[in-house]
PDB file of C-alpha atoms in Angstrom:
ATOM      1  CA  MET A 750      29.459  83.699  14.989  1.00  0.00           C
ATOM      2  CA  ALA A 751      28.330  80.091  14.745  1.00  0.00           C
ATOM      3  CA  ALA A 752      26.398  78.997  11.649  1.00  0.00           C
ATOM      4  CA  THR A 753      22.995  77.825  12.170  1.00  0.00           C
ATOM      5  CA  LYS A 754      20.179  76.347  10.177  1.00  0.00           C
ATOM      6  CA  PRO A 755      17.421  78.363   8.590  1.00  0.00           C
ATOM      7  CA  ARG A 756      14.305  77.883  10.430  1.00  0.00           C
ATOM      8  CA  GLY A 757      12.298  76.591   8.041  1.00  0.00           C
ATOM      9  CA  LEU A 758      14.554  73.410   7.713  1.00  0.00           C
ATOM     10  CA  ARG A 759      14.599  72.185  11.212  1.00  0.00           C
ATOM     11  CA  GLY A 760      11.837  69.965  11.074  1.00  0.00           C
ATOM     12  CA  SER A 761      12.268  68.774   7.590  1.00  0.00           C
ATOM     13  CA  GLY A 762      14.190  65.554   8.810  1.00  0.00           C
ATOM     14  CA  VAL A 763      10.982  64.544  10.846  1.00  0.00           C
ATOM     15  CA  VAL A 764       8.777  65.376   7.994  1.00  0.00           C
ATOM     16  CA  LEU A 765      10.956  63.517   5.252  1.00  0.00           C
ATOM     17  CA  ALA A 766      11.071  60.500   7.517  1.00  0.00           C
ATOM     18  CA  ALA A 767       7.207  60.330   8.006  1.00  0.00           C
ATOM     19  CA  LEU A 768       6.833  60.651   4.209  1.00  0.00           C
ATOM     20  CA  ILE A 769       9.234  57.814   3.570  1.00  0.00           C
ATOM     21  CA  ALA A 770       7.174  55.566   6.239  1.00  0.00           C
ATOM     22  CA  LEU A 771       3.891  56.758   4.605  1.00  0.00           C
ATOM     23  CA  THR A 772       5.130  55.876   0.912  1.00  0.00           C
ATOM     24  CA  ALA A 773       6.387  52.487   2.194  1.00  0.00           C
ATOM     25  CA  ALA A 774       3.125  51.441   3.817  1.00  0.00           C
ATOM     26  CA  ALA A 775       1.029  52.551   0.851  1.00  0.00           C
ATOM     27  CA  GLY A 776       3.426  50.461  -1.325  1.00  0.00           C
ATOM     28  CA  CYS A 777       2.300  47.351   0.740  1.00  0.00           C
ATOM     29  CA  ALA A 778      -1.385  47.582  -0.099  1.00  0.00           C
ATOM     30  CA  SER A 779      -2.310  46.871  -3.773  1.00  0.00           C
ATOM     31  CA  ASP A 780      -5.437  47.104  -5.763  1.00  0.00           C
ATOM     32  CA  SER A 781      -3.997  45.147  -8.554  1.00  0.00           C
ATOM     33  CA  ASP A 782      -5.687  41.600  -9.686  1.00  0.00           C
ATOM     34  CA  GLU A 783      -2.421  39.752  -9.000  1.00  0.00           C
ATOM     35  CA  PRO A 784      -2.537  37.011  -6.671  1.00  0.00           C
ATOM     36  CA  ALA A 785      -1.111  37.711  -3.520  1.00  0.00           C
ATOM     37  CA  LYS A 786       2.146  35.765  -2.590  1.00  0.00           C
ATOM     38  CA  ALA A 787       1.988  33.258   0.127  1.00  0.00           C
ATOM     39  CA  SER A 788       3.641  34.278   3.435  1.00  0.00           C
ATOM     40  CA  SER A 789       4.808  32.101   6.235  1.00  0.00           C
ATOM     41  CA  SER A 790       2.945  32.877   9.294  1.00  0.00           C
ATOM     42  CA  SER A 791       3.943  32.236  12.888  1.00  0.00           C
ATOM     43  CA  PRO A 792       1.737  29.852  15.001  1.00  0.00           C
ATOM     44  CA  GLY A 793      -0.117  32.621  16.699  1.00  0.00           C
ATOM     45  CA  GLU A 794      -0.833  34.955  13.578  1.00  0.00           C
ATOM     46  CA  ARG A 795      -4.218  35.025  11.818  1.00  0.00           C
ATOM     47  CA  PRO A 796      -3.809  33.890   8.253  1.00  0.00           C
ATOM     48  CA  SER A 797      -4.021  36.767   5.704  1.00  0.00           C
ATOM     49  CA  LYS A 798      -7.112  36.867   3.263  1.00  0.00           C
ATOM     50  CA  ALA A 799      -4.749  35.358   0.563  1.00  0.00           C
ATOM     51  CA  ASP A 800      -4.408  32.252   2.335  1.00  0.00           C
ATOM     52  CA  PRO A 801      -7.118  29.575   1.913  1.00  0.00           C
ATOM     53  CA  PRO A 802      -8.929  28.227   4.955  1.00  0.00           C
ATOM     54  CA  LYS A 803      -7.434  24.716   6.053  1.00  0.00           C
ATOM     55  CA  ARG A 804     -10.050  22.214   5.693  1.00  0.00           C
ATOM     56  CA  PRO A 805      -9.995  18.557   7.582  1.00  0.00           C
ATOM     57  CA  GLU A 806      -8.999  15.679   5.125  1.00  0.00           C
ATOM     58  CA  PRO A 807     -11.954  13.842   3.844  1.00  0.00           C
ATOM     59  CA  THR A 808     -12.290   9.982   4.523  1.00  0.00           C
ATOM     60  CA  PRO A 809     -10.817   8.149   1.650  1.00  0.00           C
ATOM     61  CA  LYS A 810     -13.629   6.900  -0.711  1.00  0.00           C
ATOM     62  CA  PRO A 811     -13.090   3.836  -2.703  1.00  0.00           C
ATOM     63  CA  SER A 812     -11.705   4.697  -6.252  1.00  0.00           C
ATOM     64  CA  VAL A 813     -12.052   1.253  -7.604  1.00  0.00           C
ATOM     65  CA  SER A 814     -15.350  -0.284  -8.380  1.00  0.00           C
ATOM     66  CA  ALA A 815     -16.666  -3.483  -7.010  1.00  0.00           C
ATOM     67  CA  ALA A 816     -19.751  -5.450  -8.001  1.00  0.00           C
ATOM     68  CA  ASP A 817     -21.640  -4.949  -4.788  1.00  0.00           C
ATOM     69  CA  GLY A 818     -20.053  -1.344  -3.949  1.00  0.00           C
ATOM     70  CA  ARG A 819     -19.774  -0.960  -0.136  1.00  0.00           C
ATOM     71  CA  ASP A 820     -22.579  -3.086   0.843  1.00  0.00           C
ATOM     72  CA  ILE A 821     -21.615  -5.443   3.490  1.00  0.00           C
ATOM     73  CA  THR A 822     -25.002  -7.219   3.619  1.00  0.00           C
ATOM     74  CA  ALA A 823     -24.474  -8.602  -0.094  1.00  0.00           C
ATOM     75  CA  CYS A 824     -21.953 -10.824   1.643  1.00  0.00           C
ATOM     76  CA  ALA A 825     -24.515 -12.551   3.887  1.00  0.00           C
ATOM     77  CA  ASP A 826     -24.919 -15.709   1.657  1.00  0.00           C
ATOM     78  CA  GLY A 827     -20.844 -15.976   1.232  1.00  0.00           C
ATOM     79  CA  ASN A 828     -20.816 -14.436  -2.088  1.00  0.00           C
ATOM     80  CA  CYS A 829     -19.939 -10.811  -3.017  1.00  0.00           C
ATOM     81  CA  GLU A 830     -17.551  -8.195  -3.955  1.00  0.00           C
ATOM     82  CA  ILE A 831     -17.382  -5.032  -1.835  1.00  0.00           C
ATOM     83  CA  ALA A 832     -14.846  -2.140  -1.477  1.00  0.00           C
ATOM     84  CA  VAL A 833     -13.850  -0.993   2.055  1.00  0.00           C
ATOM     85  CA  SER A 834     -11.659   1.954   3.125  1.00  0.00           C
ATOM     86  CA  GLU A 835     -11.992   1.495   7.049  1.00  0.00           C
ATOM     87  CA  PRO A 836     -12.533  -1.741   9.677  1.00  0.00           C
ATOM     88  CA  VAL A 837     -15.567  -3.268   9.217  1.00  0.00           C
ATOM     89  CA  LYS A 838     -17.105  -6.622  10.459  1.00  0.00           C
ATOM     90  CA  ILE A 839     -18.919  -8.821   7.745  1.00  0.00           C
ATOM     91  CA  PRO A 840     -21.272 -11.369   8.951  1.00  0.00           C
ATOM     92  CA  PHE A 841     -21.470 -14.210   6.249  1.00  0.00           C
ATOM     93  CA  LYS A 842     -22.901 -17.718   6.028  1.00  0.00           C
ATOM     94  CA  GLY A 843     -19.854 -20.214   6.313  1.00  0.00           C
ATOM     95  CA  PRO A 844     -19.353 -24.013   5.512  1.00  0.00           C
ATOM     96  CA  ARG A 845     -20.334 -24.756   9.162  1.00  0.00           C
ATOM     97  CA  GLY A 846     -22.756 -22.031   9.732  1.00  0.00           C
ATOM     98  CA  PRO A 847     -22.422 -18.475  10.709  1.00  0.00           C
ATOM     99  CA  ALA A 848     -18.921 -16.693  10.197  1.00  0.00           C
ATOM    100  CA  THR A 849     -17.486 -13.259  10.430  1.00  0.00           C
ATOM    101  CA  LEU A 850     -14.793 -11.494   8.337  1.00  0.00           C
ATOM    102  CA  SER A 851     -13.222  -8.524  10.339  1.00  0.00           C
ATOM    103  CA  VAL A 852     -11.336  -5.979   8.450  1.00  0.00           C
ATOM    104  CA  THR A 853      -9.047  -4.757  11.200  1.00  0.00           C
ATOM    105  CA  GLU A 854      -6.752  -2.500   8.959  1.00  0.00           C
ATOM    106  CA  VAL A 855      -7.145  -0.968   5.723  1.00  0.00           C
ATOM    107  CA  GLY A 856      -4.467   2.106   4.459  1.00  0.00           C
ATOM    108  CA  PRO A 857      -2.613   2.731   1.266  1.00  0.00           C
ATOM    109  CA  ASN A 858      -1.299  -0.840   0.032  1.00  0.00           C
ATOM    110  CA  THR A 859      -2.239  -2.486   3.443  1.00  0.00           C
ATOM    111  CA  VAL A 860      -5.020  -4.657   4.419  1.00  0.00           C
ATOM    112  CA  ALA A 861      -5.417  -7.105   7.551  1.00  0.00           C
ATOM    113  CA  TYR A 862      -8.373  -9.181   8.629  1.00  0.00           C
ATOM    114  CA  THR A 863      -9.514 -12.012  10.617  1.00  0.00           C
ATOM    115  CA  VAL A 864     -12.092 -14.890   9.610  1.00  0.00           C
ATOM    116  CA  LYS A 865     -14.093 -16.398  12.667  1.00  0.00           C
ATOM    117  CA  SER A 866     -16.092 -19.596  11.941  1.00  0.00           C
ATOM    118  CA  GLY A 867     -17.134 -21.707  14.844  1.00  0.00           C
ATOM    119  CA  ASN A 868     -14.131 -22.285  17.362  1.00  0.00           C
ATOM    120  CA  GLY A 869     -11.748 -21.609  14.659  1.00  0.00           C
ATOM    121  CA  GLN A 870      -9.904 -18.473  13.119  1.00  0.00           C
ATOM    122  CA  SER A 871      -7.483 -17.633  10.556  1.00  0.00           C
ATOM    123  CA  LYS A 872      -5.689 -14.135   9.845  1.00  0.00           C
ATOM    124  CA  GLY A 873      -4.154 -12.548   6.961  1.00  0.00           C
ATOM    125  CA  SER A 874      -2.351  -9.200   6.464  1.00  0.00           C
ATOM    126  CA  VAL A 875      -0.287  -7.614   3.659  1.00  0.00           C
ATOM    127  CA  SER A 876       1.657  -4.470   3.029  1.00  0.00           C
ATOM    128  CA  GLY A 877       2.819  -3.269  -0.259  1.00  0.00           C
ATOM    129  CA  PRO A 878       1.538  -2.813  -4.026  1.00  0.00           C
ATOM    130  CA  GLY A 879      -0.232  -5.460  -5.508  1.00  0.00           C
ATOM    131  CA  GLN A 880      -0.551  -7.517  -2.478  1.00  0.00           C
ATOM    132  CA  GLY A 881      -3.323  -9.523  -1.118  1.00  0.00           C
ATOM    133  CA  CYS A 882      -4.411 -12.533   0.691  1.00  0.00           C
ATOM    134  CA  ILE A 883      -6.625 -15.600  -0.013  1.00  0.00           C
ATOM    135  CA  THR A 884      -8.218 -17.392   2.594  1.00  0.00           C
ATOM    136  CA  VAL A 885     -10.174 -20.851   1.988  1.00  0.00           C
ATOM    137  CA  LEU A 886     -12.483 -21.683   4.672  1.00  0.00           C
ATOM    138  CA  ARG A 887     -13.801 -25.249   5.038  1.00  0.00           C
ATOM    139  CA  SER A 888     -15.954 -27.124   7.677  1.00  0.00           C
ATOM    140  CA  ASN A 889     -13.142 -29.015   8.877  1.00  0.00           C
ATOM    141  CA  GLY A 890     -10.579 -25.954   8.976  1.00  0.00           C
ATOM    142  CA  SER A 891      -9.112 -23.195   6.869  1.00  0.00           C
ATOM    143  CA  GLY A 892      -5.781 -22.185   4.763  1.00  0.00           C
ATOM    144  CA  ASN A 893      -4.341 -18.861   4.207  1.00  0.00           C
ATOM    145  CA  SER A 894      -2.022 -17.662   1.285  1.00  0.00           C
ATOM    146  CA  CYS A 895      -0.661 -13.951   1.253  1.00  0.00           C
ATOM    147  CA  GLY A 896       1.519 -12.300  -1.189  1.00  0.00           C
ATOM    148  CA  GLY A 897       1.412 -10.760  -4.671  1.00  0.00           C
ATOM    149  CA  LEU A 898      -1.964 -11.344  -6.483  1.00  0.00           C
ATOM    150  CA  GLY A 899      -0.968  -9.851  -9.867  1.00  0.00           C
ATOM    151  CA  ASP A 900      -3.916 -10.676 -12.113  1.00  0.00           C
ATOM    152  CA  ALA A 901      -5.614 -13.150 -10.156  1.00  0.00           C
ATOM    153  CA  GLY A 902      -9.156 -11.680 -10.965  1.00  0.00           C
ATOM    154  CA  ARG A 903     -12.143 -13.245  -9.100  1.00  0.00           C
ATOM    155  CA  PRO A 904     -11.329 -16.408  -7.102  1.00  0.00           C
ATOM    156  CA  SER A 905     -12.969 -19.852  -8.155  1.00  0.00           C
ATOM    157  CA  ALA A 906     -15.570 -21.540  -5.919  1.00  0.00           C
ATOM    158  CA  GLN A 907     -14.392 -24.734  -4.342  1.00  0.00           C
ATOM    159  CA  PRO A 908     -17.017 -27.570  -3.057  1.00  0.00           C
ATOM    160  CA  ASP A 909     -18.065 -26.865   0.448  1.00  0.00           C
ATOM    161  CA  ALA A 910     -15.911 -23.713   1.275  1.00  0.00           C
ATOM    162  CA  VAL A 911     -15.994 -20.118   1.213  1.00  0.00           C
ATOM    163  CA  VAL A 912     -13.008 -18.375  -0.763  1.00  0.00           C
ATOM    164  CA  ILE A 913     -12.237 -15.026   0.706  1.00  0.00           C
ATOM    165  CA  GLN A 914      -9.778 -12.663  -1.396  1.00  0.00           C
ATOM    166  CA  ALA A 915      -8.716  -9.288  -0.069  1.00  0.00           C
ATOM    167  CA  ALA A 916      -6.616  -7.249  -2.155  1.00  0.00           C
ATOM    168  CA  ALA A 917      -4.829  -4.117  -0.898  1.00  0.00           C
ATOM    169  CA  GLY A 918      -5.224  -1.066  -2.932  1.00  0.00           C
ATOM    170  CA  GLU A 919      -2.999   2.124  -3.247  1.00  0.00           C
ATOM    171  CA  ASP A 920      -5.353   4.690  -2.232  1.00  0.00           C
ATOM    172  CA  GLY A 921      -6.256   2.863   1.170  1.00  0.00           C
ATOM    173  CA  THR A 922      -9.289   0.852  -0.547  1.00  0.00           C
ATOM    174  CA  ALA A 923      -9.288  -2.875  -0.147  1.00  0.00           C
ATOM    175  CA  VAL A 924     -11.391  -5.128  -2.468  1.00  0.00           C
ATOM    176  CA  LEU A 925     -12.855  -8.041  -0.710  1.00  0.00           C
ATOM    177  CA  GLN A 926     -14.241 -11.126  -2.720  1.00  0.00           C
ATOM    178  CA  LEU A 927     -16.153 -13.684  -0.787  1.00  0.00           C
ATOM    179  CA  VAL A 928     -17.136 -16.589  -3.277  1.00  0.00           C
ATOM    180  CA  SER A 929     -19.007 -19.976  -2.408  1.00  0.00           C
ATOM    181  CA  ASP A 930     -20.484 -22.758  -4.157  1.00  0.00           C
ATOM    182  CA  ARG A 931     -24.014 -21.793  -3.298  1.00  0.00           C
TER     183      ARG A 931
END
């Protein structure tokens, strides 16, 4: 006669497998105060409750202080110190009448601009730590110089001219200084 299993043990393999599965599932949930470990999720999966929601990056705010803050209207007379973190147009009184300083690019250690006065224009741009440009706008033309500013500080006023200094900041903020003899 062949050996047979006792009747009570036939389904025990299935029951044992079910108990192992339940024990494993219960081990995944935790009531402890320990923080959950970050898990990598596939693009279509929902983040777990432990993953913080992703927030959009804020627009950079100037971390440097400027005498006139971010107020471009302070430059109308050709004398101001402002901080900018995005492209902007700044109208001001030049040696031959209305002029415009257009900041075309601002980023970490980067600034680019164009100055228009009458029929003339001057452009300046720099990229790198401690870099900046100085433009001297006169009634008979303009001149530009770009490079390292070091400890240049505020530019000096020159007779019948507007001196513009743009200094690139490492945080994406540029400090603009306009100085005239008025």
